[in-house]
XYZ file of C-alpha atoms in Angstrom:
344
model
C -202.582 1.312 -55.668
C -198.945 0.184 -55.828
C -197.685 -2.430 -58.257
C -194.534 -4.434 -57.515
C -192.576 -6.300 -60.139
C -189.315 -8.248 -60.051
C -186.700 -8.367 -62.829
C -183.160 -9.678 -63.230
C -180.569 -6.876 -63.111
C -177.284 -8.737 -63.427
C -174.966 -11.251 -61.879
C -172.273 -10.643 -59.281
C -168.673 -11.180 -60.431
C -167.418 -14.750 -59.915
C -164.990 -13.612 -57.202
C -167.991 -12.154 -55.322
C -169.904 -15.435 -55.479
C -171.670 -14.938 -58.811
C -175.120 -14.516 -57.268
C -178.026 -13.063 -59.237
C -178.980 -9.462 -58.503
C -182.687 -8.723 -58.691
C -184.381 -5.390 -59.344
C -187.743 -4.559 -57.778
C -189.919 -1.943 -59.455
C -192.459 -0.235 -57.175
C -194.948 1.995 -58.958
C -197.838 4.216 -57.880
C -199.680 6.931 -59.809
C -197.079 9.504 -58.828
C -193.810 7.698 -57.997
C -191.785 4.929 -59.588
C -188.793 3.474 -57.749
C -186.354 0.711 -58.681
C -184.419 -1.062 -55.901
C -181.690 -3.702 -56.148
C -181.069 -6.723 -53.932
C -177.400 -5.683 -54.026
C -176.837 -3.100 -51.285
C -180.614 -2.397 -51.143
C -179.756 0.287 -53.716
C -182.335 2.771 -54.984
C -181.154 2.858 -58.586
C -184.005 4.938 -60.064
C -186.604 7.207 -58.494
C -189.005 8.948 -60.835
C -191.405 11.648 -59.644
C -193.694 14.107 -61.432
C -192.998 17.760 -62.053
C -195.672 20.502 -62.076
C -196.586 19.561 -65.668
C -197.034 15.896 -64.758
C -193.793 14.805 -66.446
C -191.749 12.062 -64.769
C -187.997 12.446 -64.277
C -185.427 10.307 -62.489
C -184.176 12.362 -59.525
C -181.408 10.123 -58.087
C -177.809 9.594 -59.184
C -176.629 6.125 -60.109
C -175.608 3.731 -62.858
C -177.350 1.914 -65.706
C -175.652 -1.415 -65.008
C -174.556 -3.516 -62.052
C -170.877 -2.980 -62.906
C -171.113 0.662 -61.852
C -172.234 -0.356 -58.379
C -169.746 -3.217 -57.851
C -166.696 -0.957 -58.234
C -165.796 1.964 -55.962
C -168.433 4.702 -56.017
C -169.715 7.248 -53.474
C -172.501 5.017 -52.058
C -175.084 6.069 -54.686
C -178.513 4.952 -53.436
C -177.121 2.378 -51.017
C -178.083 1.281 -47.534
C -174.987 1.785 -45.390
C -174.127 -0.063 -42.190
C -173.450 -1.574 -39.730
C -172.769 2.047 -38.720
C -173.459 4.920 -41.105
C -171.067 7.870 -41.148
C -167.713 8.051 -39.373
C -166.245 6.383 -36.287
C -163.109 8.146 -35.057
C -159.970 6.090 -35.721
C -162.233 3.088 -36.324
C -162.184 2.357 -32.588
C -164.843 1.907 -29.929
C -165.295 0.018 -26.662
C -168.248 -2.083 -25.516
C -168.395 -3.624 -22.037
C -164.721 -2.843 -21.488
C -163.556 -4.524 -24.700
C -162.015 -2.408 -27.456
C -162.871 -3.091 -31.080
C -160.863 -2.003 -34.125
C -162.632 -1.480 -37.441
C -161.244 -1.189 -40.940
C -159.952 2.337 -41.684
C -161.304 3.573 -45.019
C -161.717 7.349 -44.743
C -158.564 9.180 -43.725
C -157.884 7.964 -40.171
C -161.507 6.907 -39.637
C -163.964 4.131 -40.440
C -166.809 5.208 -42.751
C -170.164 3.581 -43.579
C -169.424 0.115 -42.207
C -165.865 -0.379 -43.437
C -164.255 -2.092 -46.432
C -167.298 -4.210 -47.309
C -170.314 -2.740 -45.600
C -173.999 -3.430 -46.132
C -173.834 -1.501 -49.419
C -171.551 -4.100 -51.042
C -173.401 -7.353 -50.335
C -176.335 -9.310 -51.721
C -179.496 -9.350 -49.623
C -182.317 -11.886 -49.795
C -185.618 -10.361 -50.856
C -189.310 -10.907 -50.207
C -191.973 -9.171 -52.299
C -194.730 -7.432 -50.310
C -198.116 -6.190 -51.609
C -196.798 -2.601 -51.788
C -193.028 -3.028 -51.562
C -190.067 -5.276 -50.870
C -188.311 -6.483 -47.720
C -184.606 -7.308 -47.728
C -182.844 -9.447 -45.131
C -179.287 -10.372 -44.271
C -177.319 -11.789 -41.368
C -174.187 -9.770 -40.640
C -171.969 -12.345 -38.907
C -170.136 -11.764 -35.645
C -166.823 -10.063 -36.429
C -167.837 -8.781 -39.863
C -165.722 -5.655 -40.497
C -164.703 -5.872 -36.828
C -168.194 -5.455 -35.336
C -169.400 -7.718 -32.497
C -172.420 -9.998 -32.650
C -174.510 -11.788 -35.244
C -176.792 -9.020 -36.479
C -180.051 -9.836 -38.251
C -181.120 -6.895 -40.426
C -184.333 -6.190 -42.302
C -184.733 -3.219 -44.660
C -188.265 -2.686 -45.985
C -189.248 -0.302 -48.780
C -192.954 0.427 -49.220
C -194.618 2.840 -51.629
C -198.014 4.376 -50.917
C -199.082 7.088 -53.361
C -196.535 9.890 -53.070
C -194.748 8.424 -50.041
C -191.778 6.064 -50.027
C -191.117 4.565 -46.580
C -187.833 2.890 -45.593
C -187.950 0.859 -42.391
C -184.853 -0.568 -40.718
C -185.036 -3.339 -38.112
C -182.235 -5.294 -36.455
C -181.535 -7.762 -33.646
C -178.132 -8.746 -32.277
C -176.530 -11.596 -30.327
C -173.935 -9.268 -28.714
C -174.011 -5.590 -27.860
C -173.059 -3.624 -30.990
C -173.207 -0.100 -32.335
C -175.695 0.323 -35.185
C -176.903 3.174 -37.341
C -178.537 2.504 -40.705
C -179.414 4.946 -43.463
C -180.000 5.240 -47.180
C -177.369 7.236 -49.063
C -179.355 8.386 -52.108
C -178.100 11.456 -53.964
C -180.962 13.664 -55.163
C -181.326 16.355 -57.788
C -184.949 17.456 -58.153
C -184.180 18.955 -61.584
C -183.408 15.397 -62.709
C -180.258 13.317 -62.359
C -177.469 14.595 -64.607
C -178.445 18.236 -64.034
C -175.400 20.429 -63.422
C -175.914 21.517 -59.802
C -178.424 21.948 -56.982
C -177.843 25.672 -56.410
C -181.425 26.554 -57.400
C -182.933 24.174 -54.818
C -184.548 25.669 -51.708
C -183.938 23.681 -48.537
C -185.030 23.819 -44.930
C -184.007 21.582 -42.016
C -185.891 21.538 -38.698
C -182.851 21.647 -36.431
C -181.834 24.114 -33.725
C -178.301 22.690 -33.474
C -175.650 20.947 -35.522
C -172.328 19.176 -34.940
C -169.123 21.057 -35.801
C -166.426 18.714 -37.120
C -162.639 18.513 -37.130
C -160.562 18.361 -40.303
C -161.265 14.617 -40.675
C -165.061 15.204 -40.472
C -165.369 13.773 -36.945
C -167.656 15.766 -34.601
C -165.657 17.734 -32.037
C -168.226 16.870 -29.352
C -169.747 20.332 -29.288
C -173.479 20.592 -30.007
C -173.619 24.067 -31.532
C -176.649 26.333 -31.947
C -177.475 27.111 -35.585
C -178.761 30.578 -34.641
C -176.822 33.316 -36.447
C -174.727 30.874 -38.516
C -174.787 29.457 -42.030
C -176.199 26.276 -40.498
C -179.513 27.922 -39.650
C -181.760 26.293 -42.232
C -184.972 26.507 -40.222
C -186.380 28.844 -42.872
C -185.932 27.845 -46.541
C -182.757 29.070 -48.229
C -181.735 28.956 -51.884
C -178.683 26.731 -51.699
C -176.297 28.437 -54.117
C -176.857 31.932 -52.734
C -176.654 30.624 -49.174
C -173.276 28.933 -49.755
C -171.936 32.175 -51.261
C -173.333 34.358 -48.500
C -171.672 32.307 -45.757
C -168.546 31.397 -47.777
C -169.281 27.694 -47.365
C -167.729 25.078 -49.646
C -170.780 22.902 -49.086
C -172.405 20.947 -46.291
C -171.342 17.593 -44.847
C -172.738 17.948 -41.353
C -175.098 16.302 -38.923
C -178.106 18.362 -37.899
C -179.496 17.476 -34.476
C -183.211 16.759 -34.655
C -185.797 17.166 -31.932
C -185.553 13.963 -29.905
C -188.377 11.464 -29.772
C -189.418 8.148 -31.292
C -192.348 9.537 -33.276
C -192.488 10.431 -36.941
C -191.692 14.082 -37.551
C -191.034 16.323 -40.542
C -187.309 17.153 -40.500
C -186.429 18.544 -43.934
C -188.047 19.927 -47.072
C -186.562 20.626 -50.486
C -188.278 22.624 -53.251
C -187.113 23.063 -56.845
C -188.986 26.098 -58.239
C -188.313 25.510 -61.972
C -189.920 22.031 -61.960
C -192.196 22.525 -58.939
C -190.911 19.294 -57.379
C -190.856 19.062 -53.594
C -189.444 16.407 -51.310
C -190.164 16.116 -47.608
C -188.151 13.944 -45.231
C -189.915 12.555 -42.153
C -188.107 10.273 -39.716
C -187.877 8.691 -36.255
C -184.067 9.113 -36.242
C -182.166 11.571 -33.998
C -180.007 13.117 -36.736
C -179.806 13.971 -40.405
C -176.577 14.333 -42.364
C -176.948 17.045 -45.000
C -174.339 16.510 -47.707
C -174.040 18.563 -50.884
C -171.926 16.220 -53.011
C -168.705 18.072 -52.230
C -166.530 15.118 -53.269
C -168.252 14.470 -56.599
C -165.774 15.428 -59.325
C -167.380 14.534 -62.657
C -165.173 11.470 -63.156
C -167.953 8.868 -62.893
C -170.111 7.972 -65.901
C -173.655 7.797 -64.585
C -177.063 6.933 -66.023
C -177.575 7.876 -69.652
C -173.920 8.932 -69.899
C -174.420 11.726 -67.360
C -171.471 13.049 -65.392
C -171.815 14.123 -61.795
C -169.726 17.195 -60.927
C -169.298 18.752 -57.481
C -172.596 19.947 -55.961
C -174.686 18.150 -58.612
C -176.739 16.412 -55.908
C -177.579 16.456 -52.222
C -178.066 13.751 -49.589
C -180.323 13.915 -46.547
C -179.208 10.872 -44.570
C -181.362 10.192 -41.504
C -179.243 8.435 -38.889
C -177.690 8.563 -35.447
C -175.106 11.261 -34.826
C -171.629 10.489 -36.249
C -169.167 8.881 -33.809
C -171.968 8.579 -31.239
C -170.457 5.314 -29.975
C -167.484 7.352 -28.695
C -169.465 10.340 -27.392
C -171.452 9.528 -24.224
C -173.519 12.737 -24.470
C -174.699 11.857 -28.007
C -177.825 9.687 -28.510
C -177.346 6.020 -27.615
C -175.660 4.096 -30.435
C -175.714 0.608 -28.903
C -178.124 -2.247 -29.546
C -178.220 -4.945 -26.853
C -179.320 -8.577 -27.148
C -183.075 -8.855 -26.664
C -183.689 -5.339 -27.963
C -184.891 -4.339 -31.417
C -183.473 -1.548 -33.540
C -186.431 -0.058 -35.405
C -186.371 3.225 -37.329
C -188.325 4.525 -40.293
C -187.771 7.346 -42.768
C -190.486 8.571 -45.107
C -189.820 10.515 -48.324
C -192.858 12.401 -49.587
C -192.827 13.710 -53.173
C -195.163 16.458 -54.332
C -195.363 19.500 -56.569
C -195.876 23.093 -55.501
C-alpha cells in the first residue's frame, strides 16, 4: 500500500515567474520518497537498514533556494538530452543545430536552463505522481515542440521512473534522473565501503573533455570490469583511478533488465537498478568539493556519493554507431528505470 500526499515546498523567485513549488510524498512500508514539481527533483529518499531504521540516502537541500541556484543536478531530471553533446552541435535532416555551451566546450544536461530548472505541472496518481511539461520548439536550441511526461510510482520496495515524450520535429532526446546516493546516509563522508557491480561487457573511453572517443572498449582486464562486485575504495586504489564518470554499455533490448547493484555492508542496504535504457553513466561525485551546504548542514566532499544514470550513450547524436538518439514525429519515447531497495 502506497500513500501519496501533496505539500507546499516554496515559491519560485519573482524573476522566475513566482510559481508555487509542490512536494509529493510517496510512502510504502519500506520506502519514503519526496519529489518536487521543480525539476522533478527527488529531494529525499528514505530506506531501511538491516535493523529497520530509516535513513535518507540521497544528497540535496532542505529548502527550494538550494535547488534554484547552481548545484550539481542533485536529484533532478535532466533533458532534453542527458550527458554531453560535443561542442553543443548536431545535425538533423541536413540542418545543423547549435546548443548552449555549459561544460568546457560541450553542452551538458540540456543546456543553460534544462528540464532540471523549470516548473512542471503535476497530477497525483494512486501510487505516485506524474509530471508534464511542453518544451517549446527552439528551447535551448533543440528542434520541435516536445511533450514530456515523467511518472514516479512506488510499490513496496520499488521506485519506478517512467519517461515518455512526443515531438513535432525530429529531435535528439535522452532523459535520466541525476540522484546522488550514499547508502550509509546522505552526509556520510565517502562511498569507498560500498560494493558495486554493473552488468556491462563494454564501456566508452572519453577524451579530456569527457566526450566519448567513439571506441566501444571491452571491460575485460581493466578497472572498468565491474561485472563482479568490487569494494569501491579499494578498486579505485588498485587501478589508480580518480573516480568514475563513464558510460557503461548495457545489453541491448527494450525489456526490463537488472543492470547494476550496490551493497553497503555496514548498514545492509542494497540498491538494484533495472532499466530499459541502453546505457548507464556511473559517476562517483568526482567534482563534489565540500563547498555546498546540504540537508541538515551536511557537506558533500569528493566521492561522498555515486550516481547511476540510466540513459542513452553520451554524444550519441553525433556517433552513428551508437544507439539511436533521435525521436521522430509520430513516435513515442518511452523508457523506464526501476530502483529496488532491500537489505542483505
